[in-house]
Coordinates of C-alpha atoms and ligand atoms in Angstrom, one line a residue:
X1 CA 96.0 118.0 120.0
X2 CA 98.2 115.5 118.3
X3 CA 97.2 112.8 120.8
X4 CA 93.6 113.5 119.9
X5 CA 94.5 113.2 116.2
X6 CA 96.3 109.9 117.0
X7 CA 93.2 108.6 118.8
X8 CA 91.1 109.5 115.8
X9 CA 93.5 107.7 113.6
X10 CA 93.4 104.6 115.7
X11 CA 89.6 104.6 115.5
X12 CA 89.7 105.2 111.7
X13 CA 92.3 102.6 111.1
X14 CA 90.4 100.2 113.4
X15 CA 87.5 100.5 111.0
X16 CA 89.5 99.4 108.0
X17 CA 90.0 95.8 107.0
X18 CA 93.1 94.1 108.2
X19 CA 94.8 94.0 104.8
X20 CA 94.6 97.7 104.3
X21 CA 95.7 98.3 107.8
X22 CA 98.8 96.2 107.2
X23 CA 99.6 98.1 104.1
X24 CA 99.2 101.5 105.7
X25 CA 101.4 100.4 108.6
X26 CA 104.0 99.3 106.1
X27 CA 104.4 102.8 104.7
X28 CA 107.7 104.4 105.8
X29 CA 107.7 107.5 108.1
X30 CA 108.4 110.9 106.5
X31 CA 111.5 111.3 108.7
X32 CA 112.9 107.9 107.8
X33 CA 112.5 108.7 104.1
X34 CA 114.1 112.1 104.5
X35 CA 117.2 110.5 106.1
X36 CA 117.8 108.3 103.0
X37 CA 120.7 109.3 100.8
X38 CA 118.4 109.9 97.7
X39 CA 116.3 112.3 99.8
X40 CA 119.3 114.0 101.1
X41 CA 120.5 114.6 97.5
X42 CA 117.0 115.9 96.6
X43 CA 117.1 118.3 99.6
X44 CA 120.5 119.6 98.4
X45 CA 119.0 120.5 95.0
X46 CA 115.5 121.6 95.9
X47 CA 115.8 122.7 99.5
X48 CA 114.5 120.9 102.7
X49 CA 111.1 122.4 102.7
X50 CA 110.2 121.5 99.1
X51 CA 111.7 118.0 99.5
X52 CA 109.7 117.4 102.7
X53 CA 106.5 118.6 101.1
X54 CA 107.2 116.3 98.1
X55 CA 107.9 113.3 100.3
X56 CA 104.6 114.0 102.2
X57 CA 102.7 114.3 99.0
X58 CA 104.2 111.0 97.6
X59 CA 103.3 109.2 100.9
X60 CA 99.8 110.8 100.8
X61 CA 99.3 109.5 97.3
X62 CA 100.3 106.0 98.4
X63 CA 98.0 106.2 101.4
X64 CA 95.0 107.2 99.2
X65 CA 95.8 104.4 96.8
X66 CA 95.7 101.9 99.6
X67 CA 92.4 103.3 100.9
X68 CA 91.0 103.0 97.4
X69 CA 91.9 99.3 97.4
X70 CA 95.2 99.5 95.6
X71 CA 98.5 97.9 96.7
X72 CA 101.2 100.5 95.7
X73 CA 104.8 99.7 96.0
X74 CA 105.8 102.1 98.7
X75 CA 109.3 101.5 100.0
X76 CA 111.6 104.3 101.0
X77 CA 113.2 104.1 97.6
X78 CA 110.0 104.3 95.6
X79 CA 108.8 107.2 97.7
X80 CA 112.1 109.0 96.9
X81 CA 111.6 108.4 93.2
X82 CA 108.0 109.7 93.3
X83 CA 109.2 112.7 95.3
X84 CA 111.9 113.4 92.7
X85 CA 109.3 113.3 89.9
X86 CA 107.1 115.7 91.8
X87 CA 110.0 118.1 92.3
X88 CA 111.2 118.0 88.7
X89 CA 107.8 118.5 87.1
X90 CA 106.8 121.7 88.8
X91 CA 105.4 123.5 85.8
X92 CA 107.0 126.2 83.7
X93 CA 110.1 127.5 85.4
X94 CA 113.4 129.3 85.0
X95 CA 116.2 127.2 83.4
X96 CA 119.8 128.0 83.0
X97 CA 120.8 127.7 79.4
X98 CA 124.4 126.5 79.1
X99 CA 123.9 125.0 75.6
X100 CA 125.4 127.9 73.7
X101 CA 122.2 128.0 71.5
X102 CA 121.0 131.6 72.0
X103 CA 117.5 131.3 70.5
X104 CA 116.8 127.8 71.9
X105 CA 113.2 127.1 70.9
X106 CA 112.8 124.4 73.6
X107 CA 114.1 126.9 76.3
X108 CA 111.8 129.7 75.3
X109 CA 113.8 131.5 72.5
X110 CA 114.6 135.2 73.2
X111 CA 115.0 136.6 76.7
X112 CA 113.3 139.9 77.1
X113 CA 115.0 143.2 78.1
X114 CA 114.5 145.0 81.4
X115 CA 112.5 147.6 79.5
X116 CA 110.2 145.0 78.1
X117 CA 109.7 143.4 81.5
X118 CA 108.7 146.8 83.0
X119 CA 106.2 147.2 80.1
X120 CA 104.9 143.7 80.8
X121 CA 104.4 144.4 84.5
X122 CA 102.6 147.6 83.8
X123 CA 100.3 146.0 81.2
X124 CA 99.6 143.0 83.4
X125 CA 99.0 144.7 86.7
X126 CA 96.8 147.6 85.6
X127 CA 94.3 148.5 83.0
X128 CA 95.5 149.8 79.7
X129 CA 94.2 151.4 76.5
X130 CA 94.5 148.1 74.7
X131 CA 91.3 148.6 72.7
X132 CA 90.4 152.1 73.8
X133 CA 90.9 155.4 72.0
X134 CA 91.8 157.9 74.7
X135 CA 91.3 160.9 72.4
X136 CA 87.7 160.1 71.5
X137 CA 86.7 158.0 74.5
X138 CA 85.5 155.4 72.0
X139 CA 86.5 151.8 71.2
X140 CA 90.0 151.6 69.7
X141 CA 91.9 148.7 68.1
X142 CA 94.5 146.5 69.6
X143 CA 95.9 146.2 66.0
X144 CA 97.0 149.8 66.2
X145 CA 99.7 149.2 68.9
X146 CA 103.3 148.9 67.7
X147 CA 102.2 149.8 64.2
X148 CA 103.9 153.3 64.1
X149 CA 107.1 151.8 65.4
X150 CA 107.1 149.0 62.8
X151 CA 106.4 151.4 60.0
X152 CA 109.2 153.6 61.0
X153 CA 111.7 150.7 61.4
X154 CA 110.9 148.9 58.2
X155 CA 109.7 151.6 55.9
X156 CA 106.4 149.7 55.2
X157 CA 103.0 151.4 54.8
X158 CA 101.3 149.4 57.5
X159 CA 101.8 146.6 59.9
X160 CA 99.9 143.9 61.9
X161 CA 100.9 141.9 64.9
X162 CA 99.5 138.4 65.6
X163 CA 100.4 135.5 67.9
X164 CA 103.3 134.1 66.0
X165 CA 105.0 133.9 62.6
X166 CA 103.3 130.6 61.6
X167 CA 100.0 132.2 62.3
X168 CA 100.9 135.4 60.4
X169 CA 101.9 133.3 57.3
X170 CA 98.6 131.4 57.5
X171 CA 96.6 134.6 57.9
X172 CA 98.5 136.3 55.0
X173 CA 97.9 133.5 52.6
X174 CA 94.3 133.2 53.7
X175 CA 93.7 136.9 53.1
X176 CA 95.5 136.9 49.7
X177 CA 93.3 134.0 48.3
X178 CA 90.0 135.1 50.1
X179 CA 87.1 135.9 47.8
X180 CA 88.9 134.5 44.7
X181 CA 86.7 132.7 42.3
X182 CA 87.7 129.2 41.1
X183 CA 90.7 127.6 42.7
X184 CA 93.2 130.2 43.8
X185 CA 96.9 129.3 43.2
X186 CA 100.0 130.4 45.0
X187 CA 103.4 129.8 43.4
X188 CA 106.3 128.5 45.5
X189 CA 109.8 127.4 44.5
X190 CA 110.5 123.7 45.2
X191 CA 113.6 124.9 47.0
X192 CA 111.4 126.7 49.6
X193 CA 108.9 124.0 50.4
X194 CA 110.3 123.6 53.9
X195 CA 109.3 122.4 57.3
X196 CA 110.1 124.9 60.0
X197 CA 109.8 122.5 62.9
X198 CA 106.9 121.7 65.2
X199 CA 105.0 120.4 62.2
X200 CA 104.9 123.7 60.3
X201 CA 105.2 122.7 56.7
X202 CA 104.7 125.2 53.9
X203 CA 102.7 122.9 51.6
X204 CA 100.3 122.1 54.5
X205 CA 99.9 125.8 55.5
X206 CA 99.1 126.7 51.9
X207 CA 96.4 124.0 51.8
X208 CA 94.9 125.2 55.1
X209 CA 94.7 128.7 53.6
X210 CA 92.5 127.5 50.8
X211 CA 95.2 128.0 48.1
X212 CA 96.4 125.4 45.7
X213 CA 100.2 125.0 45.8
X214 CA 101.9 125.6 42.4
X215 CA 105.4 124.3 42.7
X216 CA 108.1 125.6 40.3
X217 CA 111.8 124.9 39.7
X218 CA 113.8 122.2 41.5
X219 CA 115.2 121.7 44.9
X220 CA 118.5 123.4 44.1
X221 CA 117.6 125.7 41.2
X222 CA 114.7 127.9 40.4
X223 CA 114.7 130.7 37.8
X224 CA 112.5 133.7 37.2
X225 CA 111.3 132.0 33.9
X226 CA 110.0 129.1 36.0
X227 CA 107.7 131.5 37.9
X228 CA 106.7 133.3 34.7
X229 CA 105.6 130.1 33.0
X230 CA 103.5 129.0 36.0
X231 CA 101.4 132.2 36.1
X232 CA 97.8 131.7 34.9
X233 CA 94.4 133.3 35.6
X234 CA 94.0 131.5 39.0
X235 CA 97.4 132.7 40.3
X236 CA 96.9 135.0 43.3
X237 CA 100.3 135.4 44.8
X238 CA 103.9 134.3 44.9
X239 CA 105.2 133.0 48.2
X240 CA 108.9 133.5 49.0
X241 CA 110.1 131.6 52.1
X242 CA 113.4 131.9 53.8
X243 CA 114.8 128.4 54.2
X244 CA 115.7 129.3 57.8
X245 CA 117.0 126.1 59.2
X246 CA 119.0 124.6 56.4
X247 CA 121.2 125.7 53.5
X248 CA 121.7 124.1 50.1
X249 CA 125.2 124.7 48.9
X250 CA 126.9 124.1 45.5
X251 CA 125.0 124.3 42.2
X252 CA 122.2 126.5 43.3
X253 CA 120.1 129.4 41.9
X254 CA 117.1 131.1 43.4
X255 CA 115.1 134.2 42.7
X256 CA 115.0 137.1 45.2
X257 CA 112.0 139.2 46.3
X258 CA 113.1 142.1 44.1
X259 CA 112.9 140.1 40.8
X260 CA 109.7 138.3 41.9
X261 CA 108.1 141.7 42.5
X262 CA 108.4 142.5 38.8
X263 CA 105.9 139.8 37.9
X264 CA 102.8 141.9 38.8
X265 CA 101.5 139.6 41.5
X266 CA 101.7 140.2 45.3
X267 CA 104.8 138.7 46.8
X268 CA 104.4 137.3 50.3
X269 CA 107.8 137.0 51.9
X270 CA 108.1 134.8 55.0
X271 CA 111.6 135.9 56.2
X272 CA 111.2 134.1 59.5
X273 CA 114.0 135.3 61.7
X274 CA 113.1 139.0 61.7
X275 CA 116.6 140.6 61.7
X276 CA 116.2 144.3 62.0
X277 CA 120.0 144.8 62.3
X278 CA 122.5 143.1 60.0
X279 CA 123.8 139.7 61.2
X280 CA 125.8 137.3 59.0
X281 CA 124.1 137.1 55.6
X282 CA 120.6 136.9 57.1
X283 CA 118.0 138.7 54.8
X284 CA 116.9 141.8 56.8
X285 CA 113.2 142.7 57.1
X286 CA 113.9 146.2 55.6
X287 CA 115.4 144.8 52.4
X288 CA 112.4 142.6 51.7
X289 CA 110.1 145.6 52.1
X290 CA 112.4 147.7 49.9
X291 CA 112.5 145.0 47.3
X292 CA 108.7 145.3 46.9
X293 CA 107.2 142.4 48.9
X294 CA 103.4 143.1 49.3
X295 CA 103.7 141.4 52.7
X296 CA 106.9 140.6 54.7
X297 CA 106.4 138.3 57.7
X298 CA 108.7 137.5 60.6
X299 CA 108.9 136.3 64.2
X300 CA 109.1 138.5 67.2
X301 CA 111.1 136.2 69.3
X302 CA 114.0 135.2 67.0
X303 CA 116.7 137.6 65.9
X304 CA 114.4 140.6 66.8
X305 CA 114.9 139.6 70.5
X306 CA 111.3 140.3 71.6
X307 CA 108.2 138.4 72.7
X308 CA 106.6 135.5 70.7
X309 CA 104.8 137.3 67.9
X310 CA 104.0 137.1 64.2
X311 CA 104.7 140.5 62.6
X312 CA 103.5 141.4 59.1
X313 CA 104.5 144.6 57.4
X314 CA 103.6 145.7 53.9
X315 CA 101.1 147.5 51.7
X316 CA 98.1 149.1 53.3
X317 CA 95.8 147.1 51.0
X318 CA 97.1 143.7 52.0
X319 CA 97.6 144.5 55.7
X320 CA 94.0 145.7 55.8
X321 CA 92.8 142.5 54.1
X322 CA 94.6 140.5 56.8
X323 CA 93.2 142.7 59.6
X324 CA 89.6 142.1 58.4
X325 CA 90.0 138.3 57.8
X326 CA 88.1 136.3 60.5
X327 CA 91.4 134.4 61.3
X328 CA 92.9 137.6 62.6
X329 CA 90.6 137.4 65.7
X330 CA 91.6 133.8 66.3
X331 CA 95.3 134.7 66.1
X332 CA 95.3 138.0 67.9
X333 CA 98.2 139.0 70.1
X334 CA 97.6 139.5 73.8
X335 CA 98.4 142.7 75.7
X336 CA 101.7 141.3 77.2
X337 CA 102.9 140.6 73.7
X338 CA 102.0 144.0 72.4
X339 CA 103.5 145.8 75.5
X340 CA 106.8 143.9 75.3
X341 CA 107.0 144.2 71.6
X342 CA 106.6 148.0 71.7
X343 CA 109.3 148.2 74.4
X344 CA 111.6 146.0 72.3
X345 CA 111.1 147.9 69.1
X346 CA 111.7 151.3 70.8
X347 CA 115.3 150.2 71.6
X348 CA 115.9 149.8 67.9
X349 CA 114.6 153.3 67.2
X350 CA 116.7 154.7 70.0
X351 CA 119.8 152.9 68.8
X352 CA 120.2 150.9 72.1
X353 CA 119.1 147.5 70.9
X354 CA 122.6 145.9 71.0
X355 CA 123.1 146.9 74.6
X356 CA 119.6 146.5 75.9
X357 CA 118.3 143.3 74.3
X358 CA 119.8 140.2 75.9
X359 CA 119.5 138.1 72.7
X360 CA 121.5 140.6 70.7
X361 CA 124.0 141.0 73.5
X362 CA 124.6 137.3 73.7
X363 CA 125.0 137.0 69.9
X364 CA 127.4 139.9 69.6
X365 CA 129.6 139.6 72.8
X366 CA 133.3 139.5 71.8
X367 CA 135.0 136.2 72.3
X368 CA 137.6 137.7 74.7
X369 CA 134.7 138.6 77.1
X370 CA 133.3 135.1 76.8
X371 CA 136.7 133.6 77.5
X372 CA 137.0 135.7 80.7
X373 CA 133.6 134.6 81.8
X374 CA 134.5 130.9 81.2
X375 CA 137.8 131.2 83.1
X376 CA 136.1 132.8 86.1
X377 CA 133.4 130.2 86.2
X378 CA 135.9 127.4 85.9
X379 CA 137.8 128.8 88.8
X380 CA 134.7 129.1 91.0
X381 CA 133.6 125.5 90.1
X382 CA 137.0 124.1 90.9
X383 CA 136.8 125.5 94.4
X384 CA 133.5 123.8 95.2
X385 CA 133.9 120.6 93.3
X386 CA 137.5 119.3 93.8
X387 CA 136.5 115.8 92.7
X388 CA 135.7 116.9 89.2
X389 CA 138.0 117.4 86.3
X390 CA 137.4 121.0 85.1
X391 CA 138.8 122.9 82.1
X392 CA 137.9 125.6 79.6
X393 CA 137.7 124.7 75.9
X394 CA 136.8 126.7 72.8
X395 CA 133.3 126.0 71.7
X396 CA 130.9 126.9 68.9
X397 CA 127.7 128.8 69.9
X398 CA 124.7 129.0 67.5
X399 CA 122.0 131.5 67.0
X400 CA 119.4 128.7 67.0
X401 CA 115.6 129.0 66.6
X402 CA 115.8 127.9 63.0
X403 CA 118.0 130.9 62.1
X404 CA 121.5 131.0 60.5
X405 CA 122.1 127.2 60.4
X406 CA 125.7 127.5 59.3
X407 CA 126.7 130.6 61.3
X408 CA 129.2 129.6 64.0
X409 CA 129.8 132.0 66.9
X410 CA 133.1 131.5 68.6
X411 CA 132.6 130.7 72.2
X412 CA 134.0 129.0 75.3
X413 CA 132.7 126.3 77.5
X414 CA 133.6 125.0 81.0
X415 CA 134.0 121.3 80.7
X416 CA 133.2 118.9 83.5
X417 CA 134.3 115.3 83.8
X418 CA 135.6 112.7 86.2
X419 CA 134.8 111.8 89.7
X420 CA 132.2 109.1 90.2
X421 CA 130.0 110.5 87.4
X422 CA 129.9 109.8 83.7
X423 CA 129.0 112.9 81.6
X424 CA 125.4 111.8 80.9
X425 CA 124.7 111.1 84.6
X426 CA 126.3 114.5 85.5
X427 CA 124.1 116.3 82.9
X428 CA 121.0 114.5 84.2
X429 CA 121.8 115.6 87.8
X430 CA 122.3 119.2 86.8
X431 CA 119.0 119.2 85.0
X432 CA 117.3 118.2 88.2
X433 CA 118.9 121.0 90.1
X434 CA 116.9 124.1 91.1
X435 CA 117.1 126.0 88.8
X436 CA 117.9 123.3 86.3
X437 CA 121.1 123.7 84.3
X438 CA 121.1 122.5 80.7
X439 CA 124.4 121.8 79.0
X440 CA 125.5 119.4 76.3
X441 CA 127.4 116.2 76.4
X442 CA 130.2 115.7 73.9
X443 CA 133.5 113.7 73.9
X444 CA 132.6 112.2 77.2
X445 CA 132.3 115.5 79.0
X446 CA 129.6 117.9 80.0
X447 CA 130.1 121.2 78.2
X448 CA 128.7 124.4 79.8
X449 CA 128.9 127.0 77.1
X450 CA 129.0 130.4 78.9
X451 CA 127.9 132.6 76.0
X452 CA 124.2 131.9 76.9
X453 CA 124.6 132.4 80.6
X454 CA 122.7 135.5 81.8
X455 CA 123.8 137.7 84.7
X456 CA 123.6 135.8 87.9
X457 CA 123.4 132.4 86.2
X458 CA 126.9 131.5 87.4
X459 CA 125.7 131.3 91.0
X460 CA 123.0 128.8 90.0
X461 CA 125.5 126.7 88.1
X462 CA 127.8 126.8 91.1
X463 CA 125.1 125.6 93.5
X464 CA 124.0 122.9 91.2
X465 CA 127.6 121.5 90.6
X466 CA 128.3 121.8 94.4
X467 CA 125.2 119.7 95.2
X468 CA 126.0 116.9 92.8
X469 CA 129.8 116.6 93.3
X470 CA 131.3 114.5 96.0
Ligands
PLP1 C1 110.6 130.3 62.5 C2 109.9 130.5 61.2 C3 108.5 130.4 61.2 C4 107.7 130.2 62.4 O1 107.8 131.2 63.3 P1 107.1 131.2 64.7 O2 107.2 132.5 65.3 O3 107.8 130.1 65.5 O4 105.7 130.8 64.5 C5 107.9 130.6 59.9 N1 108.6 130.8 58.8 C6 110.0 130.9 58.8 C7 110.7 131.1 57.5 C8 110.6 130.7 60.0 O5 112.0 130.8 60.0

């Protein structure tokens, strides 16, 4: 069979012009590329099969380029580089978070619980009553799911879940100013005109909602009288925003939701992080509701420890206005979000959130347990990478995700240095491992903070370090 294929190739190549034939002949053989040190290193990280496939693909691309009239540079080295690119960019995949940032937005924020995963599998692999009322056999509403749980947990009259918190804020403001005659105004303190990240800026979101921004106070100080003076017949609401990702310290003054609620206008409170249990001095969702916010808005995948979601809880009147606004359809949550959110919320109701939710577990694990984890990992790494300098150091973990910017969580890191690698090169190689390991470089060493390692991650770290050392 292969001789027949070869004969066919000879005929086909014979039909090509000499120049293309020369270029094709100049391409290195798959085996020769796989024997090169760079390819051997790739195989150590990604496995022989994946590396062989990537080298074949890289050579195939070069061949197609030649046939199309191009003259690609295709030495053994360039084929290895192309194969490495193919291997590293294989879509969305698991990553080991050794940064010590628990809610790392770039690494996917919260990690879901087993219970949430089971709910996701059930919702994904079968039909569900997503929009179907089983009692009446008629159409139901996806907006009804998770609502009873949210009402019970926050004490609010009603709730609505959409795609994310930025979307919920836009929807809430749009609903509050809808149908208003003239130019509806929303009052915000200058100390709260923030950018959350990813281009989400409060003044721009307000503009998008159709409201005119009415700024009051100054960056560091805003008083109740500033709000009072700004109220006029066009005022529709007061927006209170938690300045999640920064803190102003020193000569400051701000007005809380409770006082704002005395002004007779709906208060929209964007509390962001969605802490249902106390942590540091983070404003809890429940207290905003209790303080009288008409709408309290928060993320599902920050301190709540659930899926990406934008949750609004508040008065029946304003939640209903949000539900009926056309934007609600554009921002609606999908069934996987609703299933995993319900599973996450039920752990709070049952009092098992701290044990069941990986995010909360990582945030609250006692330093002694983290120290032990670091010592064990350091010992295992030392046995597979004798050429590296390895020690354990105290480290500071963070909650991340734009929450609690000044909150330092005592932690421990395994530090790697020495051998033939500088810390940046070592970090780069670990990022190319399978699964990739993401740490941070500081003081000339690579720090692997173990607070954010999940069960079983140590084996991945070990394999990655073993592959790059020596
Ligand atoms: C994080 C945050 C948001 C955005 O939340 P997403 O769920 O990422 O859309 C909005 N407002 C505040 C105050 C936040 O902290």
